[in-house]
PDB file of C-alpha atoms in Angstrom:
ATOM      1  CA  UNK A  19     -72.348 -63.383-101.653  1.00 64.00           C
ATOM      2  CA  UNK A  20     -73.125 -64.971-104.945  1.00 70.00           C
ATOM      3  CA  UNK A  21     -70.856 -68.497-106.067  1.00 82.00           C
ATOM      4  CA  UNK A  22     -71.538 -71.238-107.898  1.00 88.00           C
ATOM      5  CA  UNK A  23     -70.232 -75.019-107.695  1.00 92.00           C
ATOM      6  CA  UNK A  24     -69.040 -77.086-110.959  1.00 95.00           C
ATOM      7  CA  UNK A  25     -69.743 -80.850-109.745  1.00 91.00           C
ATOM      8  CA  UNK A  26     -67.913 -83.356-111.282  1.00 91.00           C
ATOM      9  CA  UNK A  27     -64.015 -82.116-111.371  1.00 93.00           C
ATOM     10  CA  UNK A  28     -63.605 -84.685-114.128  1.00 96.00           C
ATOM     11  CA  UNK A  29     -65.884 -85.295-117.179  1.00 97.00           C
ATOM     12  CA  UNK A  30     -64.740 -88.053-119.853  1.00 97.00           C
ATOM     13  CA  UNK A  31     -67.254 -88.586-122.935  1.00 97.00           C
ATOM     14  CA  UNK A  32     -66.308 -90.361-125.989  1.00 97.00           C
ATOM     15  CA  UNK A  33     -65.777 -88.081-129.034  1.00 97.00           C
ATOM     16  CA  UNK A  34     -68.973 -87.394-130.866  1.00 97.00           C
ATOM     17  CA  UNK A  35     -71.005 -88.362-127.398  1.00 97.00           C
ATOM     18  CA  UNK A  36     -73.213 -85.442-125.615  1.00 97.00           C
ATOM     19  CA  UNK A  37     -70.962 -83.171-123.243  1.00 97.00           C
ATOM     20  CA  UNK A  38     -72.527 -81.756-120.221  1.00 97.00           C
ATOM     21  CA  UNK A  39     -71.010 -79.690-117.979  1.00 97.00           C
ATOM     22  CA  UNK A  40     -72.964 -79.084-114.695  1.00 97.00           C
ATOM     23  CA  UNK A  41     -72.874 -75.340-112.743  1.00 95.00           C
ATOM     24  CA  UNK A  42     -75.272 -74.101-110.101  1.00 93.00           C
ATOM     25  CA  UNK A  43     -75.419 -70.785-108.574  1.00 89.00           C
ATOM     26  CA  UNK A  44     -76.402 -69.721-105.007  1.00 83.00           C
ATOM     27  CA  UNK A  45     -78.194 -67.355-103.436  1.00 68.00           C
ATOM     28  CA  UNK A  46     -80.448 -65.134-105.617  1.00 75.00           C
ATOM     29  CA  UNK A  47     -80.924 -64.837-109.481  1.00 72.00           C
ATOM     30  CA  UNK A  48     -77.246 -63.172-110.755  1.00 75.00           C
ATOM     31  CA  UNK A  49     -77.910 -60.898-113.985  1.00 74.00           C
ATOM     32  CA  UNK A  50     -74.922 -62.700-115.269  1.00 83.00           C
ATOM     33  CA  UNK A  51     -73.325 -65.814-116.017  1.00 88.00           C
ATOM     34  CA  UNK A  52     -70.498 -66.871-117.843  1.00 91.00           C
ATOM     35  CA  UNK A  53     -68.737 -69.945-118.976  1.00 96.00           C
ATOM     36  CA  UNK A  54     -65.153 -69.843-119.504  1.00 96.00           C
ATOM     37  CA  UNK A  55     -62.630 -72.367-121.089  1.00 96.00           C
ATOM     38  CA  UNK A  56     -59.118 -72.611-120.422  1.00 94.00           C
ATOM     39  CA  UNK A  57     -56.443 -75.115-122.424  1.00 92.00           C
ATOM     40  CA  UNK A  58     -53.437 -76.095-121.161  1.00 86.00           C
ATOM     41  CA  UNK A  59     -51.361 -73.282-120.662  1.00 80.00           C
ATOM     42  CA  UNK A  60     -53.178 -70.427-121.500  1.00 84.00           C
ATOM     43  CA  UNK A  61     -55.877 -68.263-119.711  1.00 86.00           C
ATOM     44  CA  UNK A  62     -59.039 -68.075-119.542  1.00 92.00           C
ATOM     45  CA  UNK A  63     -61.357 -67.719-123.183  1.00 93.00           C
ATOM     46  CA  UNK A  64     -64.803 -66.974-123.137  1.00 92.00           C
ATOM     47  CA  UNK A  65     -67.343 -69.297-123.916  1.00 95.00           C
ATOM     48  CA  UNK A  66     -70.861 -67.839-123.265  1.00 94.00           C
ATOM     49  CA  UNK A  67     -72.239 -64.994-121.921  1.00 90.00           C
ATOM     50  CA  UNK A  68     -75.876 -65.500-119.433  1.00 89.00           C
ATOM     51  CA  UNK A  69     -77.904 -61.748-119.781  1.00 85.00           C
ATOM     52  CA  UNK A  70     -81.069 -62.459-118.766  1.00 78.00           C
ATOM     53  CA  UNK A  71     -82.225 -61.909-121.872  1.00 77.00           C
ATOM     54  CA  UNK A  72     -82.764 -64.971-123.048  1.00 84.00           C
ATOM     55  CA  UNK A  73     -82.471 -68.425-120.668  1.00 88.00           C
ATOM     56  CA  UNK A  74     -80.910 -70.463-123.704  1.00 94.00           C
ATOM     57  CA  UNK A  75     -77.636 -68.819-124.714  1.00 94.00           C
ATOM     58  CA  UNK A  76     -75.642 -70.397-127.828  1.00 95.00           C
ATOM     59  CA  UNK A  77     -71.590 -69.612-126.996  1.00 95.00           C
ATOM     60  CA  UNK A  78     -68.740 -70.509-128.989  1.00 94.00           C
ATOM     61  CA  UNK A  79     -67.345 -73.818-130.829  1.00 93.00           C
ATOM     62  CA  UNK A  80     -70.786 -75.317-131.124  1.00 96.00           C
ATOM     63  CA  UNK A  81     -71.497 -74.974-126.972  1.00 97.00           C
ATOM     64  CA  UNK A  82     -74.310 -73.516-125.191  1.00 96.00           C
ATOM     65  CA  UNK A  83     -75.811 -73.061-121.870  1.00 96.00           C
ATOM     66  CA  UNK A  84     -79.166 -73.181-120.016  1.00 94.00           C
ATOM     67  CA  UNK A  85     -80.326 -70.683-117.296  1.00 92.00           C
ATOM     68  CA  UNK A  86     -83.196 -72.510-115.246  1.00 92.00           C
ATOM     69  CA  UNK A  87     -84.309 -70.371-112.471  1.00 88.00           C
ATOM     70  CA  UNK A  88     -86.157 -73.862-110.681  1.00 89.00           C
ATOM     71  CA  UNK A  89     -82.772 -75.504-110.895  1.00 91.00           C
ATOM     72  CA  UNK A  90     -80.426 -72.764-110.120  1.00 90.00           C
ATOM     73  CA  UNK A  91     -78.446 -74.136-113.039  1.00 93.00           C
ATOM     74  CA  UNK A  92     -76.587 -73.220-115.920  1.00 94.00           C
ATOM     75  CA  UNK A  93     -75.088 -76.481-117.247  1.00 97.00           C
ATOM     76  CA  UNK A  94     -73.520 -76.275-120.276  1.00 97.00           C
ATOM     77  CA  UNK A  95     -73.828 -78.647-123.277  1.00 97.00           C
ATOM     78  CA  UNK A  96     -72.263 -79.859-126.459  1.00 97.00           C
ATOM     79  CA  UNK A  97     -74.370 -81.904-129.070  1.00 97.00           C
ATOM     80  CA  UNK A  98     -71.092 -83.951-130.156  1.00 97.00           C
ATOM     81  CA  UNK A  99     -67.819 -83.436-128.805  1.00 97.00           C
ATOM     82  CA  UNK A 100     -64.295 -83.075-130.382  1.00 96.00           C
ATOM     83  CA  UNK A 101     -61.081 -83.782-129.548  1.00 96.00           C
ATOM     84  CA  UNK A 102     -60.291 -79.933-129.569  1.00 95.00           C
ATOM     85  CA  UNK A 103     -62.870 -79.470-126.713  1.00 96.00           C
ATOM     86  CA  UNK A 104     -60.720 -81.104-123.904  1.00 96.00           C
ATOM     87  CA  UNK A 105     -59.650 -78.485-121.653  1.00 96.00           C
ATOM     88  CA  UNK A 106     -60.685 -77.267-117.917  1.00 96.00           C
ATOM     89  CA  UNK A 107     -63.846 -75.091-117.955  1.00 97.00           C
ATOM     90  CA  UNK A 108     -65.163 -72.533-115.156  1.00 96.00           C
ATOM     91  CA  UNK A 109     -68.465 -71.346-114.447  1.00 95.00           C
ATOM     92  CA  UNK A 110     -68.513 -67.876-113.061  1.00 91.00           C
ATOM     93  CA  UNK A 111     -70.576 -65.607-111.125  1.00 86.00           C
ATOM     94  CA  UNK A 112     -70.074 -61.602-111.283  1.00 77.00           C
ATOM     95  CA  UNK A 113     -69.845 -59.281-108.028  1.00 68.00           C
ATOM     96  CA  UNK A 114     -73.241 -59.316-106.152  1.00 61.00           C
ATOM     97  CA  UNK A 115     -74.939 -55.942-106.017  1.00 45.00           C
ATOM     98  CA  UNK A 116     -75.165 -56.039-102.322  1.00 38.00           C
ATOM     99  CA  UNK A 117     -73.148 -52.262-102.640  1.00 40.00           C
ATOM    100  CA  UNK A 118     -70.056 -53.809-100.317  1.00 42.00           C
ATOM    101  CA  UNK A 119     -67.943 -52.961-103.260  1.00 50.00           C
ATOM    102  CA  UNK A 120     -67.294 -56.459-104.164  1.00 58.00           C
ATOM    103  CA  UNK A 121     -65.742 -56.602-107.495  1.00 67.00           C
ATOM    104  CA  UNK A 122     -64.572 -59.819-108.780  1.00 76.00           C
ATOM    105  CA  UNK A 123     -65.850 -62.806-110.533  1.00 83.00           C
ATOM    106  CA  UNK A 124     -66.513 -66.097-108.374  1.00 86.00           C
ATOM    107  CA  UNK A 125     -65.479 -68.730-110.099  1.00 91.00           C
ATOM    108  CA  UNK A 126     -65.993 -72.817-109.853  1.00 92.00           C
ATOM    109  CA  UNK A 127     -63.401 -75.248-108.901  1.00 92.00           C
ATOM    110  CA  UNK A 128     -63.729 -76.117-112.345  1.00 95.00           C
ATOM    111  CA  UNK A 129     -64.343 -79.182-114.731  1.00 97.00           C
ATOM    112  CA  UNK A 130     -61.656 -81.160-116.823  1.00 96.00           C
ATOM    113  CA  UNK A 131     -63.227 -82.647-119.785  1.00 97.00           C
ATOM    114  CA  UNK A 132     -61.747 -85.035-121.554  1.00 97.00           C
ATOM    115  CA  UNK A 133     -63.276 -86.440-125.087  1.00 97.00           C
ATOM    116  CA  UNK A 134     -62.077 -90.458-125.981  1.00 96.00           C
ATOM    117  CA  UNK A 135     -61.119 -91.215-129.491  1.00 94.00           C
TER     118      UNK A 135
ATOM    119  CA  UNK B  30     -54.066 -54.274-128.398  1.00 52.00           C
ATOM    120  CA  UNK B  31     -55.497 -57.585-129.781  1.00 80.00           C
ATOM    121  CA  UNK B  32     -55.508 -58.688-126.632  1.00 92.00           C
ATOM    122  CA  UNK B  33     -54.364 -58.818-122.746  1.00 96.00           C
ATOM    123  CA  UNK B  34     -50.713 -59.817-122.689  1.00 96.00           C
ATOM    124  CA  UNK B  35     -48.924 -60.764-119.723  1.00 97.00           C
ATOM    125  CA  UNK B  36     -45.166 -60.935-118.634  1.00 97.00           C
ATOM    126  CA  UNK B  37     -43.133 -62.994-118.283  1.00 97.00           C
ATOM    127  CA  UNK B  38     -44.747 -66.012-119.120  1.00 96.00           C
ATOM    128  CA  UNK B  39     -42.818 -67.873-116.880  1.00 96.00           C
ATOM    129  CA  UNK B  40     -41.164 -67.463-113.734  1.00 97.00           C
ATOM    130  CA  UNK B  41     -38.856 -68.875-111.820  1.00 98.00           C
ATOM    131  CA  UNK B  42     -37.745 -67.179-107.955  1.00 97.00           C
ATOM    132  CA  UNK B  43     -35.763 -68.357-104.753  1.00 97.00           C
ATOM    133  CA  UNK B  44     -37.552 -67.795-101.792  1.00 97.00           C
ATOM    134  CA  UNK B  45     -37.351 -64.965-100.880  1.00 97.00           C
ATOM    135  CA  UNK B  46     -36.403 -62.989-103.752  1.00 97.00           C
ATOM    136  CA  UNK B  47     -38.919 -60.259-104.544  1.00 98.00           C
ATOM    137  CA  UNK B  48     -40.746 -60.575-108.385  1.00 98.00           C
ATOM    138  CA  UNK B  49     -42.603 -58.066-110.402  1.00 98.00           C
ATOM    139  CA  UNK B  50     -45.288 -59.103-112.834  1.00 98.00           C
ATOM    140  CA  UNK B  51     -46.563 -57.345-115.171  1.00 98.00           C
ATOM    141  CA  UNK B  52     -50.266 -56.626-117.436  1.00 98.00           C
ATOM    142  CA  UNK B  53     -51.017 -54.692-120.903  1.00 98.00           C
ATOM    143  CA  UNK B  54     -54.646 -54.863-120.605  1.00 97.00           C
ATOM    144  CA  UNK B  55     -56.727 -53.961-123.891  1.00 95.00           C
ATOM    145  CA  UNK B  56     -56.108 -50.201-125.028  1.00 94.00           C
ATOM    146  CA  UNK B  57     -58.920 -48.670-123.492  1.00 92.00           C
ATOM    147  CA  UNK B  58     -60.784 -51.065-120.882  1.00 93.00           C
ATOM    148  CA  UNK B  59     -61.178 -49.350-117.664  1.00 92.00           C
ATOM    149  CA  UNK B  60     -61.302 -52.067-115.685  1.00 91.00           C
ATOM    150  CA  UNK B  61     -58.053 -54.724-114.904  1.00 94.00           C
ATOM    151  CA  UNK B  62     -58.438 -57.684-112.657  1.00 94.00           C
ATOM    152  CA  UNK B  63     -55.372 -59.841-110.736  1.00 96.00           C
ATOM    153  CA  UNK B  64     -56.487 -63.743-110.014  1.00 95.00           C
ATOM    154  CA  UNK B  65     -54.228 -66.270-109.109  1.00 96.00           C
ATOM    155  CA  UNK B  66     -55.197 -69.816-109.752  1.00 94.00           C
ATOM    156  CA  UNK B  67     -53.460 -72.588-107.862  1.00 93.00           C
ATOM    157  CA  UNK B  68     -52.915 -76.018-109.615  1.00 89.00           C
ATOM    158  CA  UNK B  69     -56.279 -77.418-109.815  1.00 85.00           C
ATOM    159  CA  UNK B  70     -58.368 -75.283-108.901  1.00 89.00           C
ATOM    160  CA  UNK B  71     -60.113 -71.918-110.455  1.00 90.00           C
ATOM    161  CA  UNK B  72     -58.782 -68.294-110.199  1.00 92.00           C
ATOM    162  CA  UNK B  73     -59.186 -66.558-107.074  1.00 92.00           C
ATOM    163  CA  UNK B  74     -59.693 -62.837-107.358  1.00 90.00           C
ATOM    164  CA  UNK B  75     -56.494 -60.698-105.616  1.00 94.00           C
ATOM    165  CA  UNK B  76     -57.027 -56.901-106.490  1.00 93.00           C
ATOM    166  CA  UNK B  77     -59.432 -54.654-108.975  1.00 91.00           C
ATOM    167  CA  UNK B  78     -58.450 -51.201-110.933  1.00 93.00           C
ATOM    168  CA  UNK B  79     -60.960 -48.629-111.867  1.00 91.00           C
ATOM    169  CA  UNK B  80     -58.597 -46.217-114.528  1.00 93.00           C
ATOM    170  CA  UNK B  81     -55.530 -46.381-111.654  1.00 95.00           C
ATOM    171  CA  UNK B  82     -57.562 -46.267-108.667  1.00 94.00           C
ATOM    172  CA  UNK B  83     -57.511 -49.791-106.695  1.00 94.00           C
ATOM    173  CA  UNK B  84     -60.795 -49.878-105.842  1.00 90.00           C
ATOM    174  CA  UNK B  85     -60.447 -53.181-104.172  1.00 89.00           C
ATOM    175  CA  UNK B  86     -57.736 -55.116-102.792  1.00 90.00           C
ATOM    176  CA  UNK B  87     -59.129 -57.429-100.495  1.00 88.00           C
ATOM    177  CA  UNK B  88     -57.987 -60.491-101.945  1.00 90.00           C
ATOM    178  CA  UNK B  89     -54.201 -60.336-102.079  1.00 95.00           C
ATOM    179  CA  UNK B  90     -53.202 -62.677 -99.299  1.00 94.00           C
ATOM    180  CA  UNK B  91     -50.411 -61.167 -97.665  1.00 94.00           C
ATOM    181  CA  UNK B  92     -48.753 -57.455 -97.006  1.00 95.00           C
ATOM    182  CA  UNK B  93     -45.822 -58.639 -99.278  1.00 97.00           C
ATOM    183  CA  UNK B  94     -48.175 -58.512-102.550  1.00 98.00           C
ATOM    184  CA  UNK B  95     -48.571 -55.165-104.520  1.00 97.00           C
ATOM    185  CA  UNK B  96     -50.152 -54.001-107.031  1.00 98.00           C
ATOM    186  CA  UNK B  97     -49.867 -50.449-108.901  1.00 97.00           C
ATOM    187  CA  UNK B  98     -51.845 -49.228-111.981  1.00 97.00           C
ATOM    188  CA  UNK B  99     -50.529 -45.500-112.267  1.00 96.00           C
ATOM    189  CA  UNK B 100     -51.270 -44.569-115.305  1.00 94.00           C
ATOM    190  CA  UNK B 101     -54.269 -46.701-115.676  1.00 92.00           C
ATOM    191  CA  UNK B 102     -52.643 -48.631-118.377  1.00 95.00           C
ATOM    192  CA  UNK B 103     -50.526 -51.128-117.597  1.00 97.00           C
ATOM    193  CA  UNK B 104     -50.413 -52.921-114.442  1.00 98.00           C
ATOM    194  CA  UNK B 105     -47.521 -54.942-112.015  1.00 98.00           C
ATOM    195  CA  UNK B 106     -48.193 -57.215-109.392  1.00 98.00           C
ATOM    196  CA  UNK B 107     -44.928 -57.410-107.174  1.00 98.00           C
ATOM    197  CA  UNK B 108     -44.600 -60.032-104.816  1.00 98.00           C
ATOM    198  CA  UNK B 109     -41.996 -59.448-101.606  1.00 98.00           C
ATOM    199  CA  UNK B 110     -40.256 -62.245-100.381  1.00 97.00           C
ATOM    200  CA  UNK B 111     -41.296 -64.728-102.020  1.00 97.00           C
ATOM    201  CA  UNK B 112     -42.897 -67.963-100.645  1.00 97.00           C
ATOM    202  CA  UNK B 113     -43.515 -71.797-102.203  1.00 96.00           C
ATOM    203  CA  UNK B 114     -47.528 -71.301-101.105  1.00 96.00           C
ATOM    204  CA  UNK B 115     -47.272 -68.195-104.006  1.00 97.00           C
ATOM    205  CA  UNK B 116     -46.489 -70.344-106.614  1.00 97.00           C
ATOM    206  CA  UNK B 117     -48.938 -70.389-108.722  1.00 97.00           C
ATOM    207  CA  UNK B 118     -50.226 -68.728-112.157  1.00 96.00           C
ATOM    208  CA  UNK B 119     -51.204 -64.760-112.149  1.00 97.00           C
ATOM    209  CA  UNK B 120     -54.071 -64.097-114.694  1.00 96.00           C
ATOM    210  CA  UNK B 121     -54.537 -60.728-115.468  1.00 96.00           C
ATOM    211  CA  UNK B 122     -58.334 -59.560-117.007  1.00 94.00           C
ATOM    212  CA  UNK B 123     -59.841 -56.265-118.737  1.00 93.00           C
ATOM    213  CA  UNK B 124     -62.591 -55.224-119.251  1.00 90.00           C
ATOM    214  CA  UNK B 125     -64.613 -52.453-121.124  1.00 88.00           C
ATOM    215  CA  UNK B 126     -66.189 -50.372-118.112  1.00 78.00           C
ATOM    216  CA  UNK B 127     -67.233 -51.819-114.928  1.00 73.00           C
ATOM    217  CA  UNK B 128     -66.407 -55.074-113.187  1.00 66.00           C
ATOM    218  CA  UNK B 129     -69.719 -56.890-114.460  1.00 69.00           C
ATOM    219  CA  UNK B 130     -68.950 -56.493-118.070  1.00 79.00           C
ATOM    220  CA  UNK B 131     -67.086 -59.372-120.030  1.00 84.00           C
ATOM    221  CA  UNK B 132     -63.457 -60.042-118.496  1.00 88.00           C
ATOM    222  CA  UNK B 133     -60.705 -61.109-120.876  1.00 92.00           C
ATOM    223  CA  UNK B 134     -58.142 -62.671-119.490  1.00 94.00           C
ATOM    224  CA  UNK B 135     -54.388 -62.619-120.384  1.00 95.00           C
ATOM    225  CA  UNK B 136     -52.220 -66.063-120.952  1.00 94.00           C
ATOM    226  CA  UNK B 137     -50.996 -65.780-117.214  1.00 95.00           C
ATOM    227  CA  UNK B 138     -47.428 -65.895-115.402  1.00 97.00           C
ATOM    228  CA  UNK B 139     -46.305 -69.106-114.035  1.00 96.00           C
ATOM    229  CA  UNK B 140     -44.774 -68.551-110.764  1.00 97.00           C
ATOM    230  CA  UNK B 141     -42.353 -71.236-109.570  1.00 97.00           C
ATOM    231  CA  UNK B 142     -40.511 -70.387-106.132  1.00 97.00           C
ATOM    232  CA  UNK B 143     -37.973 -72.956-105.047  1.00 96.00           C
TER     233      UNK B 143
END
């Protein structure tokens, strides 16, 4: 079964510093990826989207991700953060296609970024 | 809908008192998804809805959870008995047509059991 493991529970970064979230997935190559950003008290929001089609994916609010196959990664980055980025964020892998009729996304333990005036 | 809403936001139970939550996924997605995420940690997948079929129910962690979808709208998860391990918050997802396509999640119920 596919899963993936978000290390560092805890990112700080300075505001306007790089932010890089780090994911790997197991097993073999998922068709899809996704990052997903929760803030305090609500659920989950999309981020980015991993199709295959193309290993650099550009999400929303200025973040993307890249797929590398060698690594089994799909960290995501930030050029500069913001103060509005601090919030928990989840990598997530979909069902595998191993025809057991699993159906849900697998989903990190998650990463807590914070951003430092 | 705009959205997936969820209700109530909050909850508050006794042990032991039974609680039904409930999911308004977006008009039309075929798919709905129950997760519950603990404090700290990511969601954890309980039950999956194809239209009103539950196709898949092998995360819901005890006999005393439920979940119904019978018109393949709207969705309740009812919880028997309640427990302090099931407090936790209940996200609800749609999506479009099958389980790998983009989930969207609702704001979530806060379960509190004292």
């Amino acid at each position: 079964a596919q899963s993936v493991t978000q290390l560092g529970s805890h990112v700080s970064v300075s505001e306007g510093a790089l932010v890089l979230l780090r994911c790997n997935y197991s097993s073999s190559v998922p068709p899809y990826l996704f990052w997903y950003v929760q803030y305090p008290n609500q659920g989950l929001q999309l981020l980015l989207k991993y199709t295959s089609a193309a290993t650099l994916v550009k999400g929303i609010n200025g973040f993307e991700a890249e797929f590398k196959k060698s690594e089994t990664s799909f960290h995501l980055t930030k050029p500069s953060a913001h103060m509005s980025d601090a919030a928990e964020y989840f990598c997530a892998v979909p069902p595998a296609y191993s025809g057991a009729g699993s159906y849900q996304l697998t989903f990190g333990k998650g990463t807590k970024l914070s951003v430092i005036p | 809908g705009a959205g997936v809403s969820q209700s109530p936001r909050y909850k508050v139970a006794k042990r032991g008192q039974d609680v039904a939550l409930r999911c308004d996924p977006i008009s039309g997605h075929v798919s709905l998804f129950w997760y519950q995420q603990a404090l700290g940690q990511g969601p954890e997948f309980l039950t999956y809805f194809q239209n009103e079929a539950q196709l898949d129910k092998s995360g819901l962690p005890s006999d005393r959870f439920f979940a119904e979808r019978p018109e393949g709208s709207v969705s309740t998860l009812k919880i028997q008995r309640t427990q302090q391990e099931d407090s936790a918050v209940y996200l609800c997802a749609s999506s479009s047509l099958g389980p790998t396509d983009t989930q969207y999640f609702g704001p979530g119920t806060r379960l509190t059991v004292l």
